[in-house]
Tab-separated table of N, CA and C in Angstrom:
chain	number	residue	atom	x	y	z
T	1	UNK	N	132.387	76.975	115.322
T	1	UNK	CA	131.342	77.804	115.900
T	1	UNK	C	130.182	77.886	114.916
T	2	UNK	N	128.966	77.718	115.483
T	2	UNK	CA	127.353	77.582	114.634
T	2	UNK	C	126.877	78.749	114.763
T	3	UNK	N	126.247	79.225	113.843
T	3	UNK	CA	125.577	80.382	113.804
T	3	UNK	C	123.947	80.079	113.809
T	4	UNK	N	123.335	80.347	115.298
T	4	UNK	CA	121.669	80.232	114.625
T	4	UNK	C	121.633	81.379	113.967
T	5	UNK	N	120.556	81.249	113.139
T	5	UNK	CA	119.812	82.038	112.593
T	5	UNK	C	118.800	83.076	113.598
T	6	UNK	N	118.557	84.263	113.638
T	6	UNK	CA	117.490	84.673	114.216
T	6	UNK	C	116.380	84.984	113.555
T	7	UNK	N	114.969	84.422	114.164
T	7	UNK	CA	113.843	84.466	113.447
T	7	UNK	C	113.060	85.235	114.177
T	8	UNK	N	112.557	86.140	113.581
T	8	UNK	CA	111.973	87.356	114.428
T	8	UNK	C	110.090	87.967	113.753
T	9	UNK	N	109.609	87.039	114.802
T	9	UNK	CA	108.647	86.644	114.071
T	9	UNK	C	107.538	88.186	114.196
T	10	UNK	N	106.157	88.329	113.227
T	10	UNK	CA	105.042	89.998	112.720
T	10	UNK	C	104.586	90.038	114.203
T	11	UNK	N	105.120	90.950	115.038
T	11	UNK	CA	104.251	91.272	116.038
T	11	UNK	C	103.326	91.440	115.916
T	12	UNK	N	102.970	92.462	114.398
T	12	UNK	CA	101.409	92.796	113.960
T	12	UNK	C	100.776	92.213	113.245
T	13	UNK	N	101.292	90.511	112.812
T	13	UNK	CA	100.406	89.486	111.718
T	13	UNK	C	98.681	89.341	112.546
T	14	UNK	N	98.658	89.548	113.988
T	14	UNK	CA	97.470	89.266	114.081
T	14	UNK	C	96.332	90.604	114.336
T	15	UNK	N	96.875	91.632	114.902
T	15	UNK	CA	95.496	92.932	114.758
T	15	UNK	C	95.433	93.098	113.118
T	16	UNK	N	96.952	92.869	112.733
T	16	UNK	CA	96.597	93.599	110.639
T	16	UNK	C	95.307	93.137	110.634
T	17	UNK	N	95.564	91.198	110.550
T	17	UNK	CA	94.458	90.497	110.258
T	17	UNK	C	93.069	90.822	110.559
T	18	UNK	N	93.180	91.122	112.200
T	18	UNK	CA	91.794	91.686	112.790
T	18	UNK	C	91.213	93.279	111.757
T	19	UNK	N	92.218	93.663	111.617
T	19	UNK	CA	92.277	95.117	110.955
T	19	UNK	C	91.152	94.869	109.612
T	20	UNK	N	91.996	93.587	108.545
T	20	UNK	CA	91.248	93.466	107.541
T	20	UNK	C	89.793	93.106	107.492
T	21	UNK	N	89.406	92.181	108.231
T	21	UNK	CA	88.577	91.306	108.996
T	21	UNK	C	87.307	92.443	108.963
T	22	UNK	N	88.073	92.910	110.363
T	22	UNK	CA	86.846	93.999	110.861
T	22	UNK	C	86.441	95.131	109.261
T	23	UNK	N	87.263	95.673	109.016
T	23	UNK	CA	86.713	96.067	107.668
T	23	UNK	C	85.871	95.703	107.085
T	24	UNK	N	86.222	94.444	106.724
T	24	UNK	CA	85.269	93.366	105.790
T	24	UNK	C	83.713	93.518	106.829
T	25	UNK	N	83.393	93.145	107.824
T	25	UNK	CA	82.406	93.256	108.268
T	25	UNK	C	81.936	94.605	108.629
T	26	UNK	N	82.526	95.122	108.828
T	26	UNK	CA	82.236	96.888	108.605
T	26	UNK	C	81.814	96.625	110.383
T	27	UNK	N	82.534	96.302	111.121
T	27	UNK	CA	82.607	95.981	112.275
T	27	UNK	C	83.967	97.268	113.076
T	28	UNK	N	82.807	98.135	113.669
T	28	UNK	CA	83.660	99.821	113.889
T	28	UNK	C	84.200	99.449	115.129
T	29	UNK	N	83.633	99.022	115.966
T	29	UNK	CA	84.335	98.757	117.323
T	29	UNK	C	85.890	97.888	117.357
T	30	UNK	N	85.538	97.605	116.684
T	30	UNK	CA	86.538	96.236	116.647
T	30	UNK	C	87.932	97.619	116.201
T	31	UNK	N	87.818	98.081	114.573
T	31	UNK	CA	88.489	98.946	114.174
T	31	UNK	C	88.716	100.021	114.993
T	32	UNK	N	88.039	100.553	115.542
T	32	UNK	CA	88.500	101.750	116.397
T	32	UNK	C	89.377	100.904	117.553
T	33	UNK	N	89.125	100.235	118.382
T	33	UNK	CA	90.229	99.320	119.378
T	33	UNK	C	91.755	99.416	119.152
T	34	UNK	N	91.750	98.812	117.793
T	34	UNK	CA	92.992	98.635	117.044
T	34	UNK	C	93.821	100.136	117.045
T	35	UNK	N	93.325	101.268	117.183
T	35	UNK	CA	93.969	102.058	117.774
T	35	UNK	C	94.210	102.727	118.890
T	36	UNK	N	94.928	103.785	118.893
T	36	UNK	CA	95.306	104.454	120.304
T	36	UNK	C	94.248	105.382	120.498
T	37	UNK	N	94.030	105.884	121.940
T	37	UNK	CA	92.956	106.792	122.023
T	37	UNK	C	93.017	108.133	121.647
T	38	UNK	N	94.378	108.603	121.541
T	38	UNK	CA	94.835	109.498	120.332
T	38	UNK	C	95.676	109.608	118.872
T	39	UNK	N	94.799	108.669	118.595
T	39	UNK	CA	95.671	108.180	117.094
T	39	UNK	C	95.226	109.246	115.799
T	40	UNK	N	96.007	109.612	115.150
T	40	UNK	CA	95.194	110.175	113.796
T	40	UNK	C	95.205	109.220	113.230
T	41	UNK	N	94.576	109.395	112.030
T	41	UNK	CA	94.383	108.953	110.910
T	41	UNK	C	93.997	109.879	109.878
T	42	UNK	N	94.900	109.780	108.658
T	42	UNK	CA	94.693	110.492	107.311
T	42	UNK	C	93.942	110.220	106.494
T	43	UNK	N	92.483	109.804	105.998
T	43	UNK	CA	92.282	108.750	104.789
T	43	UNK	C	92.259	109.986	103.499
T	44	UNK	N	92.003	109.534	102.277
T	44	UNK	CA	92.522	110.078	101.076
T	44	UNK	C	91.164	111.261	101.032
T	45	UNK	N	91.622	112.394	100.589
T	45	UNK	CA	90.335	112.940	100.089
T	45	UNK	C	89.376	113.555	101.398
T	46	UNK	N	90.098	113.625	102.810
T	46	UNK	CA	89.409	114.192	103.576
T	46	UNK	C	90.460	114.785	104.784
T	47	UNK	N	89.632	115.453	105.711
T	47	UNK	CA	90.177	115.726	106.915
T	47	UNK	C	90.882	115.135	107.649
T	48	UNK	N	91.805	115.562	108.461
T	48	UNK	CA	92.560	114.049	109.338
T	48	UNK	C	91.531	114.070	110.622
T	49	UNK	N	91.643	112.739	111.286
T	49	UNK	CA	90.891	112.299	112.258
T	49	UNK	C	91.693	112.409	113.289
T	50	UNK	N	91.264	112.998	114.548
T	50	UNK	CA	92.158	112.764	116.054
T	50	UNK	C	91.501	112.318	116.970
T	51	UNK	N	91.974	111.179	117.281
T	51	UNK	CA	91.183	110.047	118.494
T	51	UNK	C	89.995	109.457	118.230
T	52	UNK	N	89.494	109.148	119.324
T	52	UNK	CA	88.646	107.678	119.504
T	52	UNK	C	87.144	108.315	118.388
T	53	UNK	N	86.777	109.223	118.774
T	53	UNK	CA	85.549	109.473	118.741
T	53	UNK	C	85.411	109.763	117.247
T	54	UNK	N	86.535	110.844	116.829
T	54	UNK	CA	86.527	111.286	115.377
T	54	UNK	C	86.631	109.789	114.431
T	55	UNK	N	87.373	108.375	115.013
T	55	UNK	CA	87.445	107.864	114.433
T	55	UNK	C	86.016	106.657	114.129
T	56	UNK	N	85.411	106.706	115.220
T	56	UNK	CA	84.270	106.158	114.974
T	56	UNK	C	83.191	106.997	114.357
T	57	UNK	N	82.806	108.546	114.438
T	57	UNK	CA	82.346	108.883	113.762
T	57	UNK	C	82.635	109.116	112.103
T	58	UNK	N	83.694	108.953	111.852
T	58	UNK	CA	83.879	108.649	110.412
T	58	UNK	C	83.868	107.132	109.821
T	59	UNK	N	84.018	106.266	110.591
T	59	UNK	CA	83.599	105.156	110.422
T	59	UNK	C	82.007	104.903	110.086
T	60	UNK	N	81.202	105.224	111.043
T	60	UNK	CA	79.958	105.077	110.876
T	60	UNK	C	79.333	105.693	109.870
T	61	UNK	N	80.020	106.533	109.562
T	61	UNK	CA	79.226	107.600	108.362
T	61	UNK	C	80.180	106.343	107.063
T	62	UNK	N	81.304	106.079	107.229
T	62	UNK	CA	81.985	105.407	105.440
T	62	UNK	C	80.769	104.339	105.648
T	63	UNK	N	80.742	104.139	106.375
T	63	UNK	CA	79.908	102.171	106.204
T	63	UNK	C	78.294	102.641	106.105
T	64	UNK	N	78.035	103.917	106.436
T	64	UNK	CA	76.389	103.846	105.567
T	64	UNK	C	76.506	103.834	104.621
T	65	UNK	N	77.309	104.705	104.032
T	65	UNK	CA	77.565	104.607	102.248
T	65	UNK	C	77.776	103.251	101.864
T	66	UNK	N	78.920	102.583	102.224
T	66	UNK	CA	79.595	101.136	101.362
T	66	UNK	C	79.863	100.196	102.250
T	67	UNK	N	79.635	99.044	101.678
T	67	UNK	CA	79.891	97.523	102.059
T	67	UNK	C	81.070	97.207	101.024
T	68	UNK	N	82.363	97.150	102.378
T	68	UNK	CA	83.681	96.432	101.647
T	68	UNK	C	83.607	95.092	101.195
T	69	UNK	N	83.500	94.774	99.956
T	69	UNK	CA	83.063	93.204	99.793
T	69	UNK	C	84.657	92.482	99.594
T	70	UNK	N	85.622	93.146	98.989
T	70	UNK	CA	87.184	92.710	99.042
T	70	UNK	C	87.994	93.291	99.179
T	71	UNK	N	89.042	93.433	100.569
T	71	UNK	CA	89.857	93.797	101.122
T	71	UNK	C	90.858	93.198	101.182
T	72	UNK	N	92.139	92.965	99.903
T	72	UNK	CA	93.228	91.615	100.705
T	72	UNK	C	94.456	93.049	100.384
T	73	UNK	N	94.735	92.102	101.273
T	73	UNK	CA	96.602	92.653	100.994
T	73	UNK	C	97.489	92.429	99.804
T	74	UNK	N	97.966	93.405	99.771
T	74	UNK	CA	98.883	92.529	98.062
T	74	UNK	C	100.475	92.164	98.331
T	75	UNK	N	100.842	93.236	99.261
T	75	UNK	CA	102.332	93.111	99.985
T	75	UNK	C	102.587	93.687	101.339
T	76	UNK	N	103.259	93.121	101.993
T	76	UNK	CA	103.345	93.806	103.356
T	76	UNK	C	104.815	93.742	103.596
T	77	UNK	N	105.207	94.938	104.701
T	77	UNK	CA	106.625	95.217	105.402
T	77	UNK	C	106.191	95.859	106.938
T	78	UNK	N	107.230	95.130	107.574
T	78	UNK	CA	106.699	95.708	108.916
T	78	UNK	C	108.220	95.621	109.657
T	79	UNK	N	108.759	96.715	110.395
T	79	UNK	CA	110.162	97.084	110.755
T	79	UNK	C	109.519	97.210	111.878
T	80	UNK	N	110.337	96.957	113.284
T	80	UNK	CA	109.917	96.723	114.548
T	80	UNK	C	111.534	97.406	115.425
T	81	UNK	N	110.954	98.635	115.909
T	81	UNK	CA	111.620	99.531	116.789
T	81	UNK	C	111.558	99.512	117.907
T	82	UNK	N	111.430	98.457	119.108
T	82	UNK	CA	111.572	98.592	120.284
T	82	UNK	C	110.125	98.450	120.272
T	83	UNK	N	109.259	99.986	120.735
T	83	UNK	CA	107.947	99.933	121.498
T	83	UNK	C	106.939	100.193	120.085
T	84	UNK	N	107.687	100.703	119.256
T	84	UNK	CA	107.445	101.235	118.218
T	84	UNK	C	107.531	100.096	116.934
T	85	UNK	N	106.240	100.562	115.563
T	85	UNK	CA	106.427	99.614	114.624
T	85	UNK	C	105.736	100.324	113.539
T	86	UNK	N	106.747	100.015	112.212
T	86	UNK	CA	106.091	101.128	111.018
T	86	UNK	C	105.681	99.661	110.061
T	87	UNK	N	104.638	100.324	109.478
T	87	UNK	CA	103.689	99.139	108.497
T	87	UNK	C	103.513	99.660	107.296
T	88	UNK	N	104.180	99.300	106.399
T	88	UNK	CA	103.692	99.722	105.070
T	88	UNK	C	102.816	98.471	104.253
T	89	UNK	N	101.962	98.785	103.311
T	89	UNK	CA	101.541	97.256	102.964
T	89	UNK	C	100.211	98.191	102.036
T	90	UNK	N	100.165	97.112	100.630
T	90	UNK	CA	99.804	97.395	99.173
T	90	UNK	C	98.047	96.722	99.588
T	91	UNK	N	96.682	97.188	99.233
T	91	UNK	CA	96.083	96.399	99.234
T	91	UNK	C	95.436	96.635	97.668
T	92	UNK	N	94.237	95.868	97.709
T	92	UNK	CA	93.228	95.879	96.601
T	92	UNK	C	91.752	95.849	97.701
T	93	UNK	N	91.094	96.504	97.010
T	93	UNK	CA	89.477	96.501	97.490
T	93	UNK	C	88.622	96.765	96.364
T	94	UNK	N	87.273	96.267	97.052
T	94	UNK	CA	86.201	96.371	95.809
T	94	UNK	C	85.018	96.807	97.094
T	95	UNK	N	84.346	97.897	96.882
T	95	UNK	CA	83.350	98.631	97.408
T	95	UNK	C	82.167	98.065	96.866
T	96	UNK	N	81.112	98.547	97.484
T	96	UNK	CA	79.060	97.902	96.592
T	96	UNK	C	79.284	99.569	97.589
T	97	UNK	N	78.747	101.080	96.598
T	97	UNK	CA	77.956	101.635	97.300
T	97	UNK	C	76.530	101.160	97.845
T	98	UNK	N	76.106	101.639	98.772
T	98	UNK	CA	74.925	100.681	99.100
T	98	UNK	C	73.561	101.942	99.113
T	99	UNK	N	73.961	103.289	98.925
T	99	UNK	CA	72.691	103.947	97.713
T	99	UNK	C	72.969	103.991	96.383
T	100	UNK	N	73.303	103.368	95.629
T	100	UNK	CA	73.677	103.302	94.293
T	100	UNK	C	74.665	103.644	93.998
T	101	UNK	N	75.021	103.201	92.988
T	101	UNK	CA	75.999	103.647	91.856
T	101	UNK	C	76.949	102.087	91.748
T	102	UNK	N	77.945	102.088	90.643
T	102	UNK	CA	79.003	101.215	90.253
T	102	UNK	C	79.622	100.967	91.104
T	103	UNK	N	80.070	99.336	91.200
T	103	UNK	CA	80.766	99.120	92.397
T	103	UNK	C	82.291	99.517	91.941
T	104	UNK	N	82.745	99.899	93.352
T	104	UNK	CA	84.096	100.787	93.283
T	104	UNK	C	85.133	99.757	93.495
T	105	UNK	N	86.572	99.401	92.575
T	105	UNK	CA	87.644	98.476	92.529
T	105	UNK	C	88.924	99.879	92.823
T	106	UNK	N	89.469	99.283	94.018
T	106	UNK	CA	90.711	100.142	94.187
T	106	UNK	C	91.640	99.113	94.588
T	107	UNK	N	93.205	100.179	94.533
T	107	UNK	CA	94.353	99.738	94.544
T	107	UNK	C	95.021	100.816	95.556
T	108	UNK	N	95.358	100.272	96.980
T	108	UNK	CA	95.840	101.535	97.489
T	108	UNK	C	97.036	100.682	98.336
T	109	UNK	N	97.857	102.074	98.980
T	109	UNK	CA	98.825	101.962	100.100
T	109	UNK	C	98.010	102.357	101.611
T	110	UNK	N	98.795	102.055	102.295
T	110	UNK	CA	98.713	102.109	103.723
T	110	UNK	C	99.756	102.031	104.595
T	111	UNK	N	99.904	103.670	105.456
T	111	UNK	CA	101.309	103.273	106.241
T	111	UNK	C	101.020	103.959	107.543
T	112	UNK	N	101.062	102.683	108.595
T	112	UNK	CA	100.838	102.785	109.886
T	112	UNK	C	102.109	102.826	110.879
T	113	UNK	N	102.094	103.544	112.039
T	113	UNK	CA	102.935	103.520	113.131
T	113	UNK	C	102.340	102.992	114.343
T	114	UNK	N	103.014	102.210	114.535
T	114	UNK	CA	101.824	101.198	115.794
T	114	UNK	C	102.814	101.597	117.073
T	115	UNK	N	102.444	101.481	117.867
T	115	UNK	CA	102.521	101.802	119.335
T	115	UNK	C	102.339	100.326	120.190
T	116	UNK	N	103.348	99.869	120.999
T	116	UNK	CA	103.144	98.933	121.897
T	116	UNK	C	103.098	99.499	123.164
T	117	UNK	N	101.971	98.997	123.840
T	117	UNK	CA	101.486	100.124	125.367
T	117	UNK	C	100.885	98.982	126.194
T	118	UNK	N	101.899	98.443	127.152
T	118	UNK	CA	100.941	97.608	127.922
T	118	UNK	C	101.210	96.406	127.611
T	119	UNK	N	102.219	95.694	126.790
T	119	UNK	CA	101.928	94.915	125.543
T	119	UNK	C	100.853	94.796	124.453
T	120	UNK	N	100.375	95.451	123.808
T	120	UNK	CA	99.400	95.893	123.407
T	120	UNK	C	99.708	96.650	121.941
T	121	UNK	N	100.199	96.028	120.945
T	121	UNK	CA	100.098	96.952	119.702
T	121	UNK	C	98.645	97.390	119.231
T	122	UNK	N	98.762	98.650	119.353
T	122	UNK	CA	97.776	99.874	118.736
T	122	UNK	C	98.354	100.450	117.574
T	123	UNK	N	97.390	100.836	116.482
T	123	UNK	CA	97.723	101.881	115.730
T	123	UNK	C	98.020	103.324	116.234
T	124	UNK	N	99.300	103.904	116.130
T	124	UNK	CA	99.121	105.654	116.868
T	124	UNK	C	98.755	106.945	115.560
T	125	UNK	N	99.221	106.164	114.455
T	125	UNK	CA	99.143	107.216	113.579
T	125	UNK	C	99.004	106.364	112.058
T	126	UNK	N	97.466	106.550	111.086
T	126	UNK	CA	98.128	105.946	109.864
T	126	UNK	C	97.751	106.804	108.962
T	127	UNK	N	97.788	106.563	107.393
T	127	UNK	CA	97.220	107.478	106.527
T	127	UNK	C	97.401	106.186	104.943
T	128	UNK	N	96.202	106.425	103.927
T	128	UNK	CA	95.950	105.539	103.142
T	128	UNK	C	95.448	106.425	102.075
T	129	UNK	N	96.062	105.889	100.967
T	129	UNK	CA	95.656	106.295	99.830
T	129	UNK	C	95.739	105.667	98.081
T	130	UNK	N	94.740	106.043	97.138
T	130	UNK	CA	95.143	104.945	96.151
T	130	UNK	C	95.666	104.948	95.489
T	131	UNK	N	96.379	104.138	94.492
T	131	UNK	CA	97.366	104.531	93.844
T	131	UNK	C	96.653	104.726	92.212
T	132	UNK	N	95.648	104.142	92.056
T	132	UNK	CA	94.929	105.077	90.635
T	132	UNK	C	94.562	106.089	90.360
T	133	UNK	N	94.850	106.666	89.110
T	133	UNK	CA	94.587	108.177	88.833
T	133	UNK	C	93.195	108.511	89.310
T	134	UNK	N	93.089	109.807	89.757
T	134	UNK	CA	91.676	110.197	89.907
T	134	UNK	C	90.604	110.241	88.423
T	135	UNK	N	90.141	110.192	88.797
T	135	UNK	CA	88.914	109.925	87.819
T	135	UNK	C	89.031	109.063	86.941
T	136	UNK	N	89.626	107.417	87.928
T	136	UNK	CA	89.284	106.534	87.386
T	136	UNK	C	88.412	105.449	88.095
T	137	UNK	N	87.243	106.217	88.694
T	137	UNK	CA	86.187	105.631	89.118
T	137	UNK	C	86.313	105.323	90.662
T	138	UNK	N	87.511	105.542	91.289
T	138	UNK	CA	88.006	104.735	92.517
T	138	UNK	C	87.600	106.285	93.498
T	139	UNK	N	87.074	107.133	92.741
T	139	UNK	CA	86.961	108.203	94.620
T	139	UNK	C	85.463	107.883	95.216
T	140	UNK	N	85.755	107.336	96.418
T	140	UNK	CA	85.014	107.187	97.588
T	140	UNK	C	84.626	108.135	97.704
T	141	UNK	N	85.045	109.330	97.464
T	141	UNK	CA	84.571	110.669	98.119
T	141	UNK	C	83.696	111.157	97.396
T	142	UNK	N	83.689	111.216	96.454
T	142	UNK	CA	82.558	112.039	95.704
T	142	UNK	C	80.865	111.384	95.921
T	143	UNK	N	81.248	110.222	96.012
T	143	UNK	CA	79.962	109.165	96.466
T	143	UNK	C	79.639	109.735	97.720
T	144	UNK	N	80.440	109.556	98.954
T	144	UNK	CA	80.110	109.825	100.051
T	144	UNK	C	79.978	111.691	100.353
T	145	UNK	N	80.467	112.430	99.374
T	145	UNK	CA	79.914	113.254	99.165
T	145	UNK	C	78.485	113.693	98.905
T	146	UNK	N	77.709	112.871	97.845
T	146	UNK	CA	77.020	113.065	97.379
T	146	UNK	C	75.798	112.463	98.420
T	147	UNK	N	76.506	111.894	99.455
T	147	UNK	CA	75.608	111.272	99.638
T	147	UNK	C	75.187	111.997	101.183
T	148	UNK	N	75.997	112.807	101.855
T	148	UNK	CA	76.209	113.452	102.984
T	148	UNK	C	75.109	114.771	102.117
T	149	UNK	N	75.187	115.172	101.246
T	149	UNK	CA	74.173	116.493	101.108
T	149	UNK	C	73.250	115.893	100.724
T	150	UNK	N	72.455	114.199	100.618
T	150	UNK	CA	71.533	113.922	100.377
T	150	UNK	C	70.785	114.232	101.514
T	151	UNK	N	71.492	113.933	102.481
T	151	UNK	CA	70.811	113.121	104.277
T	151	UNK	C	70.649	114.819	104.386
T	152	UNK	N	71.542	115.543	104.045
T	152	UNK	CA	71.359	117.259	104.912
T	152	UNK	C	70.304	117.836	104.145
T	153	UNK	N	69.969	117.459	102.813
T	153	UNK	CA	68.973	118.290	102.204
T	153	UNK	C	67.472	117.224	102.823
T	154	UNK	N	67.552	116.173	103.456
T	154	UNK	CA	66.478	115.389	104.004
T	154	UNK	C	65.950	115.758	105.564
């Protein structure tokens, strides 16, 4: 008696990709798609986001501040539950604020729960954060801080 092997191939090798992609072009539509119409999202250093709208309006506001110039992955895992799929996965990025300052080099995690609806993997829920100490140049936030009471004092 032969044993195949079973090969059970990334349901999510191709939105991740779109995922990174669209980043890189700072392309919001594309990114907001990739999730559910009530998805949160956690990012580091702020409020959580619920659904479509919160997520494009925080989109549009990160990408006035910065142009992602490198976004890769460093490791990925992806466990596949039926309708359901959890994503953990290591990246590296390098930011250009685009009103000044030093360009920003980070090292973060990312862990998503994707939702299959329709056939259709969506993100339903993720949250990301970096793994370097604070105040070692890598908070987004204080930039985009600084830069949100520029526009309000304008």
């Amino acid at each position: 008696m032969s044993v195949e092997p079973v090969v059970q191939t990334d349901p999510l090798a191709e939105p991740h990709l779109r995922y990174i992609n669209a980043v890189k072009a700072g392309d919001i539509a594309t990114i907001v798609s990739l999730y559910t119409s009530t998805a949160i999202l956690m990012p580091p250093n702020d409020s959580s986001l619920f659904g479509t709208k919160e997520l494009e309006e925080w989109h549009q506001e990160y990408f006035a501040d910065f142009r992602v110039e490198t976004f890769a992955e460093i490791e990925r895992e992806v466990e596949v539950f039926d309708e359901w799929a959890v994503e953990r996965w290591a990246y590296m990025v390098a930011i250009q604020p685009l009103h000044g300052g030093e360009r920003i080099r980070d090292d973060g995690r990312f862990l998503s729960l994707w939702k299959r609806d329709e056939g259709v993997w969506r993100i339903a829920q993720a949250m990301f954060n970096s793994i370097r100490p604070v105040g070692s140049g890598t908070s987004r936030f204080f930039t985009r801080l600084k830069n949100r009471v520029s526009r309000e004092e304008s």
